[in-house]
Short mmCIF file of C-alpha atoms in Angstrom, two decimals:
data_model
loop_
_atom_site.label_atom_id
_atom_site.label_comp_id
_atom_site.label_asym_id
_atom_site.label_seq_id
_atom_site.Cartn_x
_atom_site.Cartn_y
_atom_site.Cartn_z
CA UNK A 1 167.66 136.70 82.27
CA UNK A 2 166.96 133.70 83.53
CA UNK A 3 163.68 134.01 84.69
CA UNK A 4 162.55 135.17 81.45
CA UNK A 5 163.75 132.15 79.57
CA UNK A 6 163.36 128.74 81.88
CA UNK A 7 160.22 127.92 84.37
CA UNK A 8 161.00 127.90 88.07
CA UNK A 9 161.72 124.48 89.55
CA UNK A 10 160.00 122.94 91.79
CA UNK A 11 160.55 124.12 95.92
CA UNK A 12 161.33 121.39 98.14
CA UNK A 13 159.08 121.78 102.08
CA UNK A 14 162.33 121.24 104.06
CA UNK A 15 159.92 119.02 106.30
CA UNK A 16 158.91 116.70 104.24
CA UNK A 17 161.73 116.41 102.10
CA UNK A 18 165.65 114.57 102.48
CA UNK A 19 168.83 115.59 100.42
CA UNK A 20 171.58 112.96 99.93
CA UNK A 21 174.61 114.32 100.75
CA UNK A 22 178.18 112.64 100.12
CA UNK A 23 181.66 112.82 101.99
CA UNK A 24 180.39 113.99 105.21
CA UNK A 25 182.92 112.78 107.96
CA UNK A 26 184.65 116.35 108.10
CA UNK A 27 185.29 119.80 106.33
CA UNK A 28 182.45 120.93 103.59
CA UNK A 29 180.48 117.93 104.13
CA UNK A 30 179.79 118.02 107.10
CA UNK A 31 179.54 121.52 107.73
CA UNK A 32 177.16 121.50 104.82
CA UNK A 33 175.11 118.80 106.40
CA UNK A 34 174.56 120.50 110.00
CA UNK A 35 173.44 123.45 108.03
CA UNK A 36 170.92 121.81 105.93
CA UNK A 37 169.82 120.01 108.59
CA UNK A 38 169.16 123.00 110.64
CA UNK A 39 166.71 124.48 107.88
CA UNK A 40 164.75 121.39 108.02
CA UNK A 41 165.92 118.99 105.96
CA UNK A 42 166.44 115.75 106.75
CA UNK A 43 170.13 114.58 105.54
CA UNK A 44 171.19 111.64 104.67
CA UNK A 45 174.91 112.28 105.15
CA UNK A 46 177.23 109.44 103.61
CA UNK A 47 180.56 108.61 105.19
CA UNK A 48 182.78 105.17 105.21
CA UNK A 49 183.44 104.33 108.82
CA UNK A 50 181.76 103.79 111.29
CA UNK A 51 183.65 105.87 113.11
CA UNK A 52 182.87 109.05 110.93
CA UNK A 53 179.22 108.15 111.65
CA UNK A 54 179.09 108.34 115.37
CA UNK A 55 181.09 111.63 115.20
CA UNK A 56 178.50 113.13 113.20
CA UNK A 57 175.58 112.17 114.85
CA UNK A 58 177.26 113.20 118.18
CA UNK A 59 177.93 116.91 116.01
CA UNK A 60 174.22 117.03 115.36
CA UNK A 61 173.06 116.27 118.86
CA UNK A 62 175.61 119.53 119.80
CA UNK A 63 174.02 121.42 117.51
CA UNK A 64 170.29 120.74 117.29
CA UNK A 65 169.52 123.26 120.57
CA UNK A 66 170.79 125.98 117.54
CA UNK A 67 167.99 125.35 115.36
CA UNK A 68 166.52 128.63 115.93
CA UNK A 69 169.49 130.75 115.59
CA UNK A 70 170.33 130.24 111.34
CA UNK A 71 170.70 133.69 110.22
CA UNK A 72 168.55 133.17 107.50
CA UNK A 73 164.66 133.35 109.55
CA UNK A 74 161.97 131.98 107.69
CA UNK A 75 158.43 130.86 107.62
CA UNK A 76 159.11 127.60 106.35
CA UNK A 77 158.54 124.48 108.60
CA UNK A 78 162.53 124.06 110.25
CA UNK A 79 161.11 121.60 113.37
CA UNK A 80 162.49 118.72 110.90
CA UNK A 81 165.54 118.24 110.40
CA UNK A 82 168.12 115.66 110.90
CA UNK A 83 171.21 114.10 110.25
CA UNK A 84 171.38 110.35 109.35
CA UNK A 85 174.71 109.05 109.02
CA UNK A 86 174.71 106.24 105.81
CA UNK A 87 177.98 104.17 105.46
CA UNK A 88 178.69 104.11 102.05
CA UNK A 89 181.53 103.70 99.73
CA UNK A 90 180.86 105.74 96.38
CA UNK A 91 183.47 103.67 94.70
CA UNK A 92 181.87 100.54 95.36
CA UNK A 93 178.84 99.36 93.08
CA UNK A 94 177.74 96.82 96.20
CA UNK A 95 178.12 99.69 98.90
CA UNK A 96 176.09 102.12 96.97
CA UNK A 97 173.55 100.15 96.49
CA UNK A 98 173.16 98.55 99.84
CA UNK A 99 173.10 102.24 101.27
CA UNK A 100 170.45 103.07 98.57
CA UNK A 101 167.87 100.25 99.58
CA UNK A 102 168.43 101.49 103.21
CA UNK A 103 167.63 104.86 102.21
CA UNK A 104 164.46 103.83 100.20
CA UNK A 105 163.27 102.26 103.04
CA UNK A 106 164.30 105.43 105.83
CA UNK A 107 162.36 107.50 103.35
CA UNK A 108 159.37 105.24 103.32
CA UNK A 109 159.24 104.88 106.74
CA UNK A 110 159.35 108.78 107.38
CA UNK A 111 157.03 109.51 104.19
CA UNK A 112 160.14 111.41 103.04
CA UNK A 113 160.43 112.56 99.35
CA UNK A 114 164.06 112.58 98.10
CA UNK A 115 164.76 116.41 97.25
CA UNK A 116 168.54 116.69 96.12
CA UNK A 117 171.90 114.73 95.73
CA UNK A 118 174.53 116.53 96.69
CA UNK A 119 177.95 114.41 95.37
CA UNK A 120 180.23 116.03 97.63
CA UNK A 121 182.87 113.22 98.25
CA UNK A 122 186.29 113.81 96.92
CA UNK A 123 189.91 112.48 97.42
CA UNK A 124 193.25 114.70 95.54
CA UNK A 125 196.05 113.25 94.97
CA UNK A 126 198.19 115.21 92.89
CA UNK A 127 201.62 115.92 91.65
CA UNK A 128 203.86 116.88 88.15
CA UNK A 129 204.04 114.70 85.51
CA UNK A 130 207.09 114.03 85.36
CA UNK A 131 206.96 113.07 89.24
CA UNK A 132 205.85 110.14 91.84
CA UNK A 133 202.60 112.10 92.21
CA UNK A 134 202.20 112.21 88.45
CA UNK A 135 201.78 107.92 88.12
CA UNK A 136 198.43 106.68 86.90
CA UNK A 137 197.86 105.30 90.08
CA UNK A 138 196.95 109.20 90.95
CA UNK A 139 194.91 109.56 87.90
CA UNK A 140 193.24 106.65 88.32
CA UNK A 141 192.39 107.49 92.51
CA UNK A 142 191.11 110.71 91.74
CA UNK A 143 188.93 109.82 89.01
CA UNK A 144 187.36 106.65 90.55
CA UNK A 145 186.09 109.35 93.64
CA UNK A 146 185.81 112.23 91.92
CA UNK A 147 184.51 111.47 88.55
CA UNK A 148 183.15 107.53 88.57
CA UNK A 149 182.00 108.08 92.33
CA UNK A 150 179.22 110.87 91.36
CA UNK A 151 178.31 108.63 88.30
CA UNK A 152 177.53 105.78 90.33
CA UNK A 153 175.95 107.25 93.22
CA UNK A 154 173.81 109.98 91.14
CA UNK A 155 172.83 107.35 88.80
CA UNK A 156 171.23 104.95 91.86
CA UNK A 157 170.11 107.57 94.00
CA UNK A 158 167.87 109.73 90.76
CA UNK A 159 164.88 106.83 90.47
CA UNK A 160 163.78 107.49 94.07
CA UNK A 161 164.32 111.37 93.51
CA UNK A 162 161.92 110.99 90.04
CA UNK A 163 159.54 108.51 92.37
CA UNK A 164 158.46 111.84 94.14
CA UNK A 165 157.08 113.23 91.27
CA UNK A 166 158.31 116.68 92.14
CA UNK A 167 161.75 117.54 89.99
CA UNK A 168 164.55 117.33 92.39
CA UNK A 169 168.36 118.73 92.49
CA UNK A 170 171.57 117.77 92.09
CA UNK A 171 174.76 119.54 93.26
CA UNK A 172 178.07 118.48 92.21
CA UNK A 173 180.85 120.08 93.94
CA UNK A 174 183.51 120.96 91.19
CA UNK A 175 186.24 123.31 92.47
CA UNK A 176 187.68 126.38 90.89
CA UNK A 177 190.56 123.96 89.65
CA UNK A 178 187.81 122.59 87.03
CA UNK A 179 188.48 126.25 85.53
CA UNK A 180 192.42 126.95 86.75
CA UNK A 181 194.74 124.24 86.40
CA UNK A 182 197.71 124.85 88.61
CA UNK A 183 201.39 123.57 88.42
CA UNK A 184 201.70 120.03 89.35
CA UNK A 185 197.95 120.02 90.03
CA UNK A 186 197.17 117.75 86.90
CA UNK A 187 195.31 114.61 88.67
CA UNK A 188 193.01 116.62 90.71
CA UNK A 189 192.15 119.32 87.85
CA UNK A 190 191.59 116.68 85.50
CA UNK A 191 188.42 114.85 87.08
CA UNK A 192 187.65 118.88 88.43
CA UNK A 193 187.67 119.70 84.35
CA UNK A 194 185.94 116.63 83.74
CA UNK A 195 182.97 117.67 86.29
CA UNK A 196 182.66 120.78 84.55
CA UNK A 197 181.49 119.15 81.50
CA UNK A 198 179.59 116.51 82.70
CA UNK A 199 177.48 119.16 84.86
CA UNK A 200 176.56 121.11 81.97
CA UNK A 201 175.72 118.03 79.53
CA UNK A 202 173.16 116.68 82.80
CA UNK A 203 171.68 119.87 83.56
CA UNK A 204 170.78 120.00 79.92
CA UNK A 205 169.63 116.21 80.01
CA UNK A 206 167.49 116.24 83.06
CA UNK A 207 165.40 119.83 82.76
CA UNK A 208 163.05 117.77 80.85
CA UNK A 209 162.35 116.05 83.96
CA UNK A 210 162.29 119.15 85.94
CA UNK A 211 165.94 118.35 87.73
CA UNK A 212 168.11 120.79 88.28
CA UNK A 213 171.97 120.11 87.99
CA UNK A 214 174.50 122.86 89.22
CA UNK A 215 177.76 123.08 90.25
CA UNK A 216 179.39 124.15 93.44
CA UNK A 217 183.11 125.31 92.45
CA UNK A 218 184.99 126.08 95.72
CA UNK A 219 188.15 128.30 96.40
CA UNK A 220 190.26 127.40 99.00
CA UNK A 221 188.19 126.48 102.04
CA UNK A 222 189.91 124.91 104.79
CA UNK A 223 189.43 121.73 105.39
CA UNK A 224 191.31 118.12 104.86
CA UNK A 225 191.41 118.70 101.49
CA UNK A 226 192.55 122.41 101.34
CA UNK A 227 194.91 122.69 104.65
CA UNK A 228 197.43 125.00 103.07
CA UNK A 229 197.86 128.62 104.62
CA UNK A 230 196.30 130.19 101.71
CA UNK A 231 192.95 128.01 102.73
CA UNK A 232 190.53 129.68 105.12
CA UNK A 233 187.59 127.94 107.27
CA UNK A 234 185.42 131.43 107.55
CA UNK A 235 184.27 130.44 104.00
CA UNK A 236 182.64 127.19 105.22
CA UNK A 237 179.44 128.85 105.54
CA UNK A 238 179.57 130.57 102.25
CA UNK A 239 179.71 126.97 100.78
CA UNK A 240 177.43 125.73 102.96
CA UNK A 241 174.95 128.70 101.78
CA UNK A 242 175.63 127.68 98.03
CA UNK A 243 174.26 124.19 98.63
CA UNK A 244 171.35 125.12 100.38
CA UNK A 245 170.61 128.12 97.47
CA UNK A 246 171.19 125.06 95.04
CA UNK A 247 168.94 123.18 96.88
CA UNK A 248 165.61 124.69 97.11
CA UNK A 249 165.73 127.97 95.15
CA UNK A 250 163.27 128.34 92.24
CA UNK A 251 165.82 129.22 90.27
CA UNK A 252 169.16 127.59 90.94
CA UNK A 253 172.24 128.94 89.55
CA UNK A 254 174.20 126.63 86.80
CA UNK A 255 177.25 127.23 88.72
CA UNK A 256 178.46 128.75 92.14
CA UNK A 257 181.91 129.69 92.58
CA UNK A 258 182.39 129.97 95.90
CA UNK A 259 185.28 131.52 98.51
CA UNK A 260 188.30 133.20 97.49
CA UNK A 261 191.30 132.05 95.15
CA UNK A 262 194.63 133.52 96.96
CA UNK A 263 194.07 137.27 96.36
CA UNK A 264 190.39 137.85 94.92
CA UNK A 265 187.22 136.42 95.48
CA UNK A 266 186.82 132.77 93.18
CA UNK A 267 184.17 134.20 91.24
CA UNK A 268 186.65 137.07 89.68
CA UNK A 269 189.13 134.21 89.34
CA UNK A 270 186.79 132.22 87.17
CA UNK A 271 185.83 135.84 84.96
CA UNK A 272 189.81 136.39 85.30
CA UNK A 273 190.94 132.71 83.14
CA UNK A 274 188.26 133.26 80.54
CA UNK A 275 189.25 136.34 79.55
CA UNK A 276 193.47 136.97 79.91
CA UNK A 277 195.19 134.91 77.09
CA UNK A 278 196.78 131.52 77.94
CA UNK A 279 200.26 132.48 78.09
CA UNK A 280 200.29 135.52 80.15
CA UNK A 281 197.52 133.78 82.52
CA UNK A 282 200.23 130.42 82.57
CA UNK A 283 203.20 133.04 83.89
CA UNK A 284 200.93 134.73 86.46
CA UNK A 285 199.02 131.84 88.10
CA UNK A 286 202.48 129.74 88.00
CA UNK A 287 204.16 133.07 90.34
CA UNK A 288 201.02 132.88 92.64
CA UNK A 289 201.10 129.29 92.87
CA UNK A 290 204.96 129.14 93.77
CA UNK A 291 204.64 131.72 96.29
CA UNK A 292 201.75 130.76 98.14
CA UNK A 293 202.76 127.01 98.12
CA UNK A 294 199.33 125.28 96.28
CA UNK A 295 201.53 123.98 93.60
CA UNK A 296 203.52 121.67 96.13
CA UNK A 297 203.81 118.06 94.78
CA UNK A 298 202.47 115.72 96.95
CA UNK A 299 204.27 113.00 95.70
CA UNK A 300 201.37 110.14 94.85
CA UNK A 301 198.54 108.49 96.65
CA UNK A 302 200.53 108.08 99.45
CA UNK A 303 199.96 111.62 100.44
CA UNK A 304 196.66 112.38 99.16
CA UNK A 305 193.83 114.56 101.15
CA UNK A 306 190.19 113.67 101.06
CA UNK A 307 186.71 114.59 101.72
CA UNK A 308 185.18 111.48 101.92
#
């Protein structure tokens, strides 16, 4: 249907072209950066420590003798890619835009044309609300990250995207919380609900400018952020495959929900909450949650997990 009502975007050349990638230093991120970076692209892959930066590079030296071996054998130029770590803070104005003129300038020097921002960074922090975990200090943690963080870093990063003259993409990565909230869960869900709306109102904003805006919404993929038992790392590259769809398709899905949610895939979870009424969904997500352990208060900042 949706090639009968929109016009294709614009296809980035994975050679010529660099994607902005947040919250790199492990997990999604950086599995999502190798992989991009394998089909060509050149990544600009954001982390906060210099630390986090060396460790990535040293993951892309490991894997650039795999360049040849993605599953997914193409014509398109894939002799380009890289991985260049950028220390940034996405909760700092200063940060974000110090790492923005030194990305103007990497792309000038390479003759690079910004393809996609992928906001990717995000902290949880969660808890009840009647609980330590509950405080505003969690609300206020996961929002500055999660919601304020994309903002910021979308809103510097889309003049040298629209400088290329080409369209462009950006991902946000939402999680299938922005569709389920889950017992004690409220911090987190809220900036996850919050990037559900914002998504839709920017992909409607920027089409005009031929930019596409979708919306990664994970299950439970292991990594910092999901390292319960119910969280499982052989979904990585089914993430990882989302992004790059998102990316450089013609026609990019609106949304992308991604891995599995406990016992069915997220994508039935997602058709699942629209359609069972409130109360009978509350009682049955509330018995999954309690036996499988994601509803576990974690009891404030103190404790958070992040993907930064």
């Amino acid at each position: 249907v949706d090639r009968l009502l929109i016009d294709p975007f614009p296809v980035p050349s994975p050679g010529a072209s660099a994607v902005l990638l947040t919250g790199t230093s492990s997990g999604l991120g950086r599995h999502a950066a190798l992989w991009l970076a394998r089909d060509g692209y050149t990544v600009l892959a954001t982390v906060r420590k210099a630390e986090d930066a060396r460790l990535l590079a040293e993951a892309w030296q490991r894997e650039k003798p795999l360049e040849k071996q993605l599953e997914k054998q193409t014509e398109k130029d894939s002799g380009g890619g890289d991985v260049v770590p950028i220390i940034m803070d996405v909760t700092s104005d200063e940060s974000v835009a110090a790492a923005s003129a030194a990305v103007d300038a990497l792309l000038e020097e390479r003759r690079l044309d910004l393809a996609a921002i992928v906001n990717n960074a995000g902290v949880n922090a969660n808890g009840g609300i009647l609980s330590a975990g509950g405080a505003v200090t969690s609300y206020e943690w996961n929002f500055g990250v999660n919601v304020f963080g994309v903002v910021r870093v979308t809103r510097q990063f889309l003049p040298a995207m629209k400088r290329g003259e080409k369209g462009g993409r950006v991902v946000n990565v939402g999680s299938v919380a922005g569709i389920i909230a889950a017992d004690k869960g409220s911090p987190y869900t809220a900036t996850k609900h919050a990037m559900e709306g914002m998504s839709d109102a920017w992909r409607r904003e920027l089409a005009a400018e031929q930019i596409s805006v979708s919306l990664i919404q994970p299950g439970f993929i292991a990594s910092k952020m999901c390292n319960r038992k119910v969280c499982d790392d052989a979904y990585l590259p089914d993430f990882s495959k989302a992004v790059l769809h998102a990316v450089e398709d013609p026609y990019p899905q609106a949304r992308y929900p991604v891995a599995g949610v406990v016992v069915m895939p997220a994508w039935l979870a997602v058709w699942f909450d629209a359609l069972i009424p409130d109360r009978i969904a509350d009682a049955i997500i509330n018995m999954v949650a309690k036996k499988s352990g994601i509803n576990a208060d974690t009891a404030g900042v103190s404790h958070m997990t992040t993907n930064l």
